């Protein structure tokens, strides 16, 4: 027990640091990227910012995020207490709140219609534990930019405490946020989104599964037909709980991808807190999920990027992994369609589940 407490303290100290805040600038700089992010949130808006206070309703907003040209791939940087620099910092160039869901749906519909038909997909990201509003917004902007994601980028910002010591609060906020995420999905579908790629990270994966479960149970589950895929990144979900959730959702939307790493320190800590050996995001083999049509992508062989102290966001932060996967349409394919020379990994199939053990491609 003493060793476990020491490990907890070390990880919490390593995680501590000033969280990012949204800083507005009038324009970006030459060479900077820019992504428009459509946001739904059940965070309360107080003192001109979205807080960790839970809000019973859902509010909608739109942000234009400037991605700095001087940074490492996978890195999110912000000014902290210093002067904002568009060359090196993630900044917001435009922000606006919608009057309600109808105005939001109208804007989404117009944005979709402005795209070529093949790009009319919404990528919806649900952030994880220990995120304030800005960190979640900047992370999805970074991923969309570094992976060159087409289509519309959307973000569900649930009321995480945004502090390493807020894990229990965050787990309760995750349960609190199921209805809000369901409302967001239904609004996107009502706006004409026929393809929605749903990505949940960490505790955001738990919200994702709980929301899919309650939509299926409701009987009004037509919105699930709009899902072009589900990706759970480092899911902080008990394996027994996931099995129960997945059975309720069956048939799972396809493709259904779970990104895992046996080196994920945050999930090891979560498992220790809950008294279990593993979480879904750090399982080593497909046996526990073999009854489901799932693709497990094991990225244990990849080192995380700058700032990922817990090895919990490797898919977003690792330059090597981003280079390997960027632009490839293979993440959601079944084993028969996976080009092994691109994956550079080992494929293992157990009943309905397939596991790909990714390894970095040599020079």
Coordinates of C-alpha atoms in Angstrom, one line a residue:
X1 CA 0.0 0.0 0.0
X2 CA 2.9 2.4 0.8
X3 CA 4.4 1.9 -2.6
X4 CA 1.1 2.5 -4.3
X5 CA 0.6 5.8 -2.4
X6 CA 4.1 6.9 -3.4
X7 CA 3.3 6.1 -7.0
X8 CA 0.1 8.1 -6.8
X9 CA 2.0 11.1 -5.4
X10 CA 4.7 10.9 -8.0
X11 CA 2.1 10.8 -10.8
X12 CA 0.1 13.6 -9.4
X13 CA 3.2 15.8 -8.9
X14 CA 4.2 15.1 -12.5
X15 CA 0.8 16.0 -13.7
X16 CA 0.6 19.3 -11.9
X17 CA 1.0 22.5 -13.9
X18 CA -0.9 25.5 -15.0
X19 CA -3.9 24.4 -17.1
X20 CA -4.4 26.2 -20.5
X21 CA -6.8 29.0 -20.8
X22 CA -8.4 30.3 -23.9
X23 CA -6.6 33.4 -25.2
X24 CA -8.2 35.4 -28.0
X25 CA -6.1 37.1 -30.8
X26 CA -7.4 39.0 -33.7
X27 CA -5.5 36.9 -36.3
X28 CA -3.1 34.0 -36.7
X29 CA 0.3 34.2 -38.4
X30 CA 1.6 33.0 -41.8
X31 CA 2.1 29.2 -41.7
X32 CA -0.4 28.7 -38.8
X33 CA -3.1 26.1 -39.2
X34 CA -6.7 26.8 -38.3
X35 CA -9.6 24.5 -37.4
X36 CA -13.2 25.4 -36.7
X37 CA -14.6 23.4 -33.7
X38 CA -18.3 23.1 -33.1
X39 CA -18.9 22.6 -29.3
X40 CA -21.7 21.3 -27.2
X41 CA -21.1 21.6 -23.4
X42 CA -22.9 21.0 -20.1
X43 CA -20.3 23.2 -18.3
X44 CA -21.7 26.3 -16.7
X45 CA -20.6 29.6 -18.2
X46 CA -19.5 31.9 -15.5
X47 CA -17.2 35.0 -15.5
X48 CA -16.8 34.8 -19.3
X49 CA -15.6 31.2 -19.3
X50 CA -16.8 27.6 -19.2
X51 CA -16.1 26.2 -15.8
X52 CA -16.2 22.7 -14.1
X53 CA -19.7 23.5 -12.6
X54 CA -22.3 21.1 -13.9
X55 CA -25.1 22.6 -16.0
X56 CA -28.4 20.8 -16.5
X57 CA -28.9 22.0 -20.1
X58 CA -26.7 21.9 -23.2
X59 CA -25.1 25.0 -24.6
X60 CA -23.6 25.3 -28.1
X61 CA -20.7 27.3 -29.3
X62 CA -18.2 27.6 -32.2
X63 CA -14.5 28.3 -32.0
X64 CA -11.7 28.9 -34.5
X65 CA -8.4 27.6 -33.2
X66 CA -5.1 28.8 -34.5
X67 CA -2.5 26.0 -34.5
X68 CA 1.0 27.4 -34.2
X69 CA 3.6 26.6 -36.9
X70 CA 6.5 26.3 -34.4
X71 CA 5.9 23.1 -32.4
X72 CA 6.4 19.4 -32.4
X73 CA 3.8 17.2 -34.0
X74 CA 1.4 16.0 -31.3
X75 CA 2.3 18.9 -29.0
X76 CA -0.2 21.4 -27.5
X77 CA 1.3 24.6 -26.3
X78 CA -0.2 27.6 -24.6
X79 CA 1.0 31.0 -23.3
X80 CA 0.5 30.3 -19.6
X81 CA 1.2 33.5 -17.8
X82 CA 3.3 35.0 -20.6
X83 CA 2.4 37.0 -23.6
X84 CA 0.6 34.9 -26.3
X85 CA 2.7 34.1 -29.3
X86 CA 0.8 32.9 -32.4
X87 CA 4.0 31.3 -33.6
X88 CA 4.2 28.9 -30.7
X89 CA 0.9 28.9 -28.9
X90 CA -2.6 27.5 -29.5
X91 CA -4.9 30.5 -29.6
X92 CA -8.5 31.3 -30.5
X93 CA -9.2 33.7 -33.3
X94 CA -13.0 33.6 -33.2
X95 CA -15.6 32.5 -30.7
X96 CA -19.3 32.7 -30.5
X97 CA -22.2 31.1 -28.6
X98 CA -25.4 30.0 -30.3
X99 CA -28.8 31.1 -29.1
X100 CA -30.0 27.5 -29.0
X101 CA -30.0 24.1 -30.7
X102 CA -31.9 25.4 -33.8
X103 CA -29.3 28.0 -34.6
X104 CA -26.6 25.4 -34.0
X105 CA -28.2 22.8 -36.3
X106 CA -28.7 25.4 -39.0
X107 CA -24.9 26.3 -38.9
X108 CA -23.9 22.6 -38.9
X109 CA -26.2 22.0 -41.9
X110 CA -24.7 24.8 -43.8
X111 CA -21.1 23.7 -43.0
X112 CA -21.9 20.2 -44.2
X113 CA -23.5 21.3 -47.4
X114 CA -20.4 23.5 -48.2
X115 CA -18.2 20.3 -48.3
X116 CA -17.8 17.8 -51.1
X117 CA -20.2 14.9 -50.5
X118 CA -17.4 12.5 -49.7
X119 CA -16.2 14.8 -46.9
X120 CA -19.6 15.3 -45.2
X121 CA -18.7 13.5 -42.0
X122 CA -18.7 14.9 -38.4
X123 CA -15.8 13.8 -36.2
X124 CA -17.0 14.1 -32.6
X125 CA -14.5 14.0 -29.8
X126 CA -15.3 13.4 -26.1
X127 CA -12.4 14.4 -23.9
X128 CA -11.2 12.5 -20.9
X129 CA -10.3 13.0 -17.2
X130 CA -8.4 16.0 -16.0
X131 CA -9.4 18.4 -18.7
X132 CA -10.6 22.0 -18.4
X133 CA -12.5 23.5 -21.3
X134 CA -9.4 24.9 -23.1
X135 CA -7.4 21.7 -22.9
X136 CA -10.1 19.6 -24.5
X137 CA -10.7 22.2 -27.2
X138 CA -7.0 22.5 -28.1
X139 CA -6.5 18.7 -28.0
X140 CA -9.2 18.0 -30.6
X141 CA -7.9 21.0 -32.7
X142 CA -4.3 19.5 -32.6
X143 CA -5.5 16.0 -33.5
X144 CA -7.7 17.2 -36.4
X145 CA -4.7 19.3 -37.7
X146 CA -2.0 16.6 -37.2
X147 CA -4.1 13.8 -38.6
X148 CA -5.4 16.1 -41.4
X149 CA -9.0 15.1 -40.6
X150 CA -11.6 16.0 -43.2
X151 CA -15.2 17.0 -42.6
X152 CA -16.7 18.9 -39.6
X153 CA -14.9 18.7 -36.2
X154 CA -17.1 18.7 -33.1
X155 CA -16.3 18.5 -29.4
X156 CA -18.4 17.5 -26.4
X157 CA -17.0 19.4 -23.4
X158 CA -18.3 17.8 -20.2
X159 CA -17.6 19.2 -16.7
X160 CA -14.3 17.6 -15.7
X161 CA -12.7 19.3 -12.7
X162 CA -9.5 19.8 -14.7
X163 CA -7.3 18.7 -11.9
X164 CA -5.4 15.5 -11.1
X165 CA -7.1 15.4 -7.7
X166 CA -10.6 15.5 -9.3
X167 CA -10.9 11.8 -10.4
X168 CA -14.0 11.0 -8.2
X169 CA -15.7 14.3 -9.3
X170 CA -14.9 13.4 -12.9
X171 CA -16.4 9.9 -12.7
X172 CA -19.6 11.4 -11.3
X173 CA -19.6 14.1 -14.0
X174 CA -19.2 11.4 -16.6
X175 CA -22.4 9.8 -15.4
X176 CA -24.1 13.2 -15.2
X177 CA -23.2 13.9 -18.9
X178 CA -24.9 11.0 -20.7
X179 CA -28.0 12.9 -21.5
X180 CA -26.1 15.9 -22.8
X181 CA -24.0 13.7 -25.2
X182 CA -27.2 12.0 -26.4
X183 CA -28.7 15.4 -27.1
X184 CA -25.6 16.4 -29.0
X185 CA -25.7 13.3 -31.2
X186 CA -29.4 13.8 -31.9
X187 CA -28.8 17.4 -32.8
X188 CA -26.0 16.5 -35.2
X189 CA -28.2 13.9 -36.8
X190 CA -31.1 16.3 -37.1
X191 CA -28.8 18.8 -38.8
X192 CA -28.2 16.3 -41.6
X193 CA -25.0 14.5 -40.4
X194 CA -25.3 11.1 -42.1
X195 CA -21.9 10.0 -40.9
X196 CA -20.6 10.7 -37.4
X197 CA -17.2 9.3 -36.2
X198 CA -17.5 9.2 -32.4
X199 CA -14.2 9.3 -30.5
X200 CA -14.1 9.0 -26.7
X201 CA -10.9 9.3 -24.7
X202 CA -10.3 8.0 -21.1
X203 CA -13.4 8.7 -19.1
X204 CA -14.9 10.2 -22.3
X205 CA -14.9 6.6 -23.5
X206 CA -17.1 5.7 -20.5
X207 CA -19.5 8.5 -21.3
X208 CA -19.6 7.3 -24.9
X209 CA -20.5 3.7 -24.0
X210 CA -23.1 4.8 -21.4
X211 CA -24.7 7.1 -24.0
X212 CA -24.8 4.5 -26.7
X213 CA -26.3 2.1 -24.2
X214 CA -29.1 4.4 -23.2
X215 CA -29.9 5.4 -26.8
X216 CA -30.3 1.7 -27.7
X217 CA -32.4 1.0 -24.6
X218 CA -34.6 4.0 -25.4
X219 CA -35.9 2.3 -28.5
X220 CA -35.5 5.6 -30.5
X221 CA -32.1 4.5 -31.7
X222 CA -32.1 5.7 -35.3
X223 CA -29.3 8.1 -34.5
X224 CA -27.0 5.1 -34.1
X225 CA -27.4 4.4 -37.8
X226 CA -25.6 7.7 -38.5
X227 CA -22.4 6.5 -36.7
X228 CA -19.7 5.8 -39.2
X229 CA -17.5 4.3 -36.5
X230 CA -16.6 4.4 -32.8
X231 CA -13.1 4.8 -31.4
X232 CA -12.3 4.4 -27.7
X233 CA -8.9 5.8 -26.9
X234 CA -7.3 4.6 -23.7
X235 CA -10.8 3.8 -22.3
X236 CA -11.0 4.1 -18.5
X237 CA -13.7 1.4 -18.2
X238 CA -13.9 -1.7 -16.0
X239 CA -13.9 -4.7 -18.3
X240 CA -17.0 -6.2 -16.7
X241 CA -18.8 -2.9 -17.1
X242 CA -17.8 -2.7 -20.7
X243 CA -19.1 -6.2 -21.4
X244 CA -22.4 -5.2 -19.9
X245 CA -22.5 -1.9 -21.9
X246 CA -21.6 -3.6 -25.1
X247 CA -24.2 -6.4 -24.7
X248 CA -26.9 -3.7 -24.3
X249 CA -25.7 -1.8 -27.4
X250 CA -25.3 -4.8 -29.6
X251 CA -25.0 -4.8 -32.5
X252 CA -22.0 -2.4 -32.0
X253 CA -21.6 0.3 -34.6
X254 CA -19.0 -0.6 -37.1
X255 CA -16.1 -0.2 -37.2
X256 CA -15.6 -0.3 -33.5
X257 CA -12.0 0.3 -32.4
X258 CA -10.4 0.2 -29.0
X259 CA -6.9 1.7 -28.7
X260 CA -4.9 0.2 -25.9
X261 CA -1.5 0.4 -24.3
X262 CA 0.0 -1.8 -21.6
X263 CA 2.3 1.1 -20.6
X264 CA -0.6 3.5 -19.7
X265 CA 0.3 4.7 -16.2
X266 CA -3.0 6.6 -15.7
X267 CA -5.0 3.4 -16.3
X268 CA -2.8 1.4 -14.0
X269 CA -3.5 4.1 -11.4
X270 CA -7.2 3.9 -12.1
X271 CA -7.1 0.2 -11.8
X272 CA -5.3 0.5 -8.4
X273 CA -7.9 3.0 -7.1
X274 CA -10.8 0.7 -8.1
X275 CA -9.1 -2.5 -6.8
X276 CA -8.9 -4.2 -10.2
X277 CA -6.0 -5.4 -12.2
X278 CA -6.9 -4.0 -15.6
X279 CA -9.0 -1.4 -17.4
X280 CA -10.3 -1.9 -20.9
X281 CA -7.6 0.5 -22.2
X282 CA -4.7 -1.6 -21.0
X283 CA -5.8 -5.2 -21.6
X284 CA -3.1 -7.3 -23.3
X285 CA -5.2 -9.9 -25.2
X286 CA -8.6 -10.0 -26.9
X287 CA -10.0 -12.8 -24.8
X288 CA -12.1 -10.6 -22.5
X289 CA -13.9 -8.9 -25.5
X290 CA -13.9 -11.9 -27.9
X291 CA -17.7 -12.0 -28.1
X292 CA -17.9 -8.6 -29.7
X293 CA -17.0 -7.4 -33.2
X294 CA -14.1 -5.2 -32.1
X295 CA -10.7 -4.2 -33.4
X296 CA -8.1 -3.7 -30.6
X297 CA -5.2 -1.6 -31.7
X298 CA -2.3 -2.1 -29.2
X299 CA 0.1 0.9 -29.3
X300 CA 2.3 -0.2 -26.4
X301 CA 5.4 -0.1 -28.6
X302 CA 5.2 3.6 -29.2
X303 CA 6.6 6.3 -27.0
X304 CA 4.2 9.2 -26.1
X305 CA 4.9 12.8 -27.2
X306 CA 5.9 15.9 -25.2
X307 CA 3.9 16.4 -22.0
X308 CA 2.2 13.0 -22.0
X309 CA 3.6 12.1 -18.5
X310 CA 1.2 9.2 -18.0
X311 CA 1.4 7.6 -21.5
X312 CA -2.3 8.1 -21.6
X313 CA -2.7 10.1 -24.9
X314 CA -0.2 8.4 -27.1
X315 CA -2.5 8.3 -30.1
X316 CA -2.7 12.1 -30.0
X317 CA 0.8 12.9 -28.9
X318 CA 3.3 10.4 -30.5
X319 CA 4.8 11.9 -33.7
X320 CA 5.8 8.4 -34.8
X321 CA 2.3 7.0 -34.4
X322 CA 0.7 10.1 -36.0
X323 CA 3.1 9.7 -39.0
X324 CA 2.2 6.0 -39.3
X325 CA -1.6 6.4 -39.1
X326 CA -2.1 9.9 -40.7
X327 CA -4.2 9.7 -43.8
X328 CA -4.6 5.9 -43.7
X329 CA -8.2 4.7 -44.0
X330 CA -7.3 1.5 -42.1
X331 CA -8.0 2.2 -38.4
X332 CA -11.5 0.8 -38.6
X333 CA -11.0 -2.0 -41.1
X334 CA -11.4 -5.6 -40.2
X335 CA -8.4 -7.9 -40.2
X336 CA -8.9 -9.2 -43.8
X337 CA -8.5 -5.6 -45.1
X338 CA -5.5 -4.5 -43.0
X339 CA -2.4 -3.9 -45.1
X340 CA 0.2 -5.4 -42.8
X341 CA 3.1 -3.6 -44.6
X342 CA 1.5 -0.3 -43.5
X343 CA 0.4 -1.4 -40.0
X344 CA 3.8 -3.1 -39.4
X345 CA 2.3 -5.2 -36.7
X346 CA 1.0 -8.6 -35.6
X347 CA -2.6 -9.6 -36.0
X348 CA -4.4 -11.9 -33.6
X349 CA -8.1 -13.0 -33.9
X350 CA -10.0 -14.5 -31.1
X351 CA -13.6 -15.3 -32.1
X352 CA -15.2 -12.0 -33.1
X353 CA -12.4 -9.7 -31.8
X354 CA -9.2 -8.8 -33.7
X355 CA -6.1 -7.4 -32.1
X356 CA -3.4 -5.5 -34.0
X357 CA -0.1 -5.1 -32.1
X358 CA 1.4 -2.1 -33.8
X359 CA 5.2 -1.6 -34.0
X360 CA 7.1 1.5 -35.3
X361 CA 8.2 1.1 -38.9
X362 CA 11.9 1.0 -39.2
X363 CA 13.9 3.3 -41.5

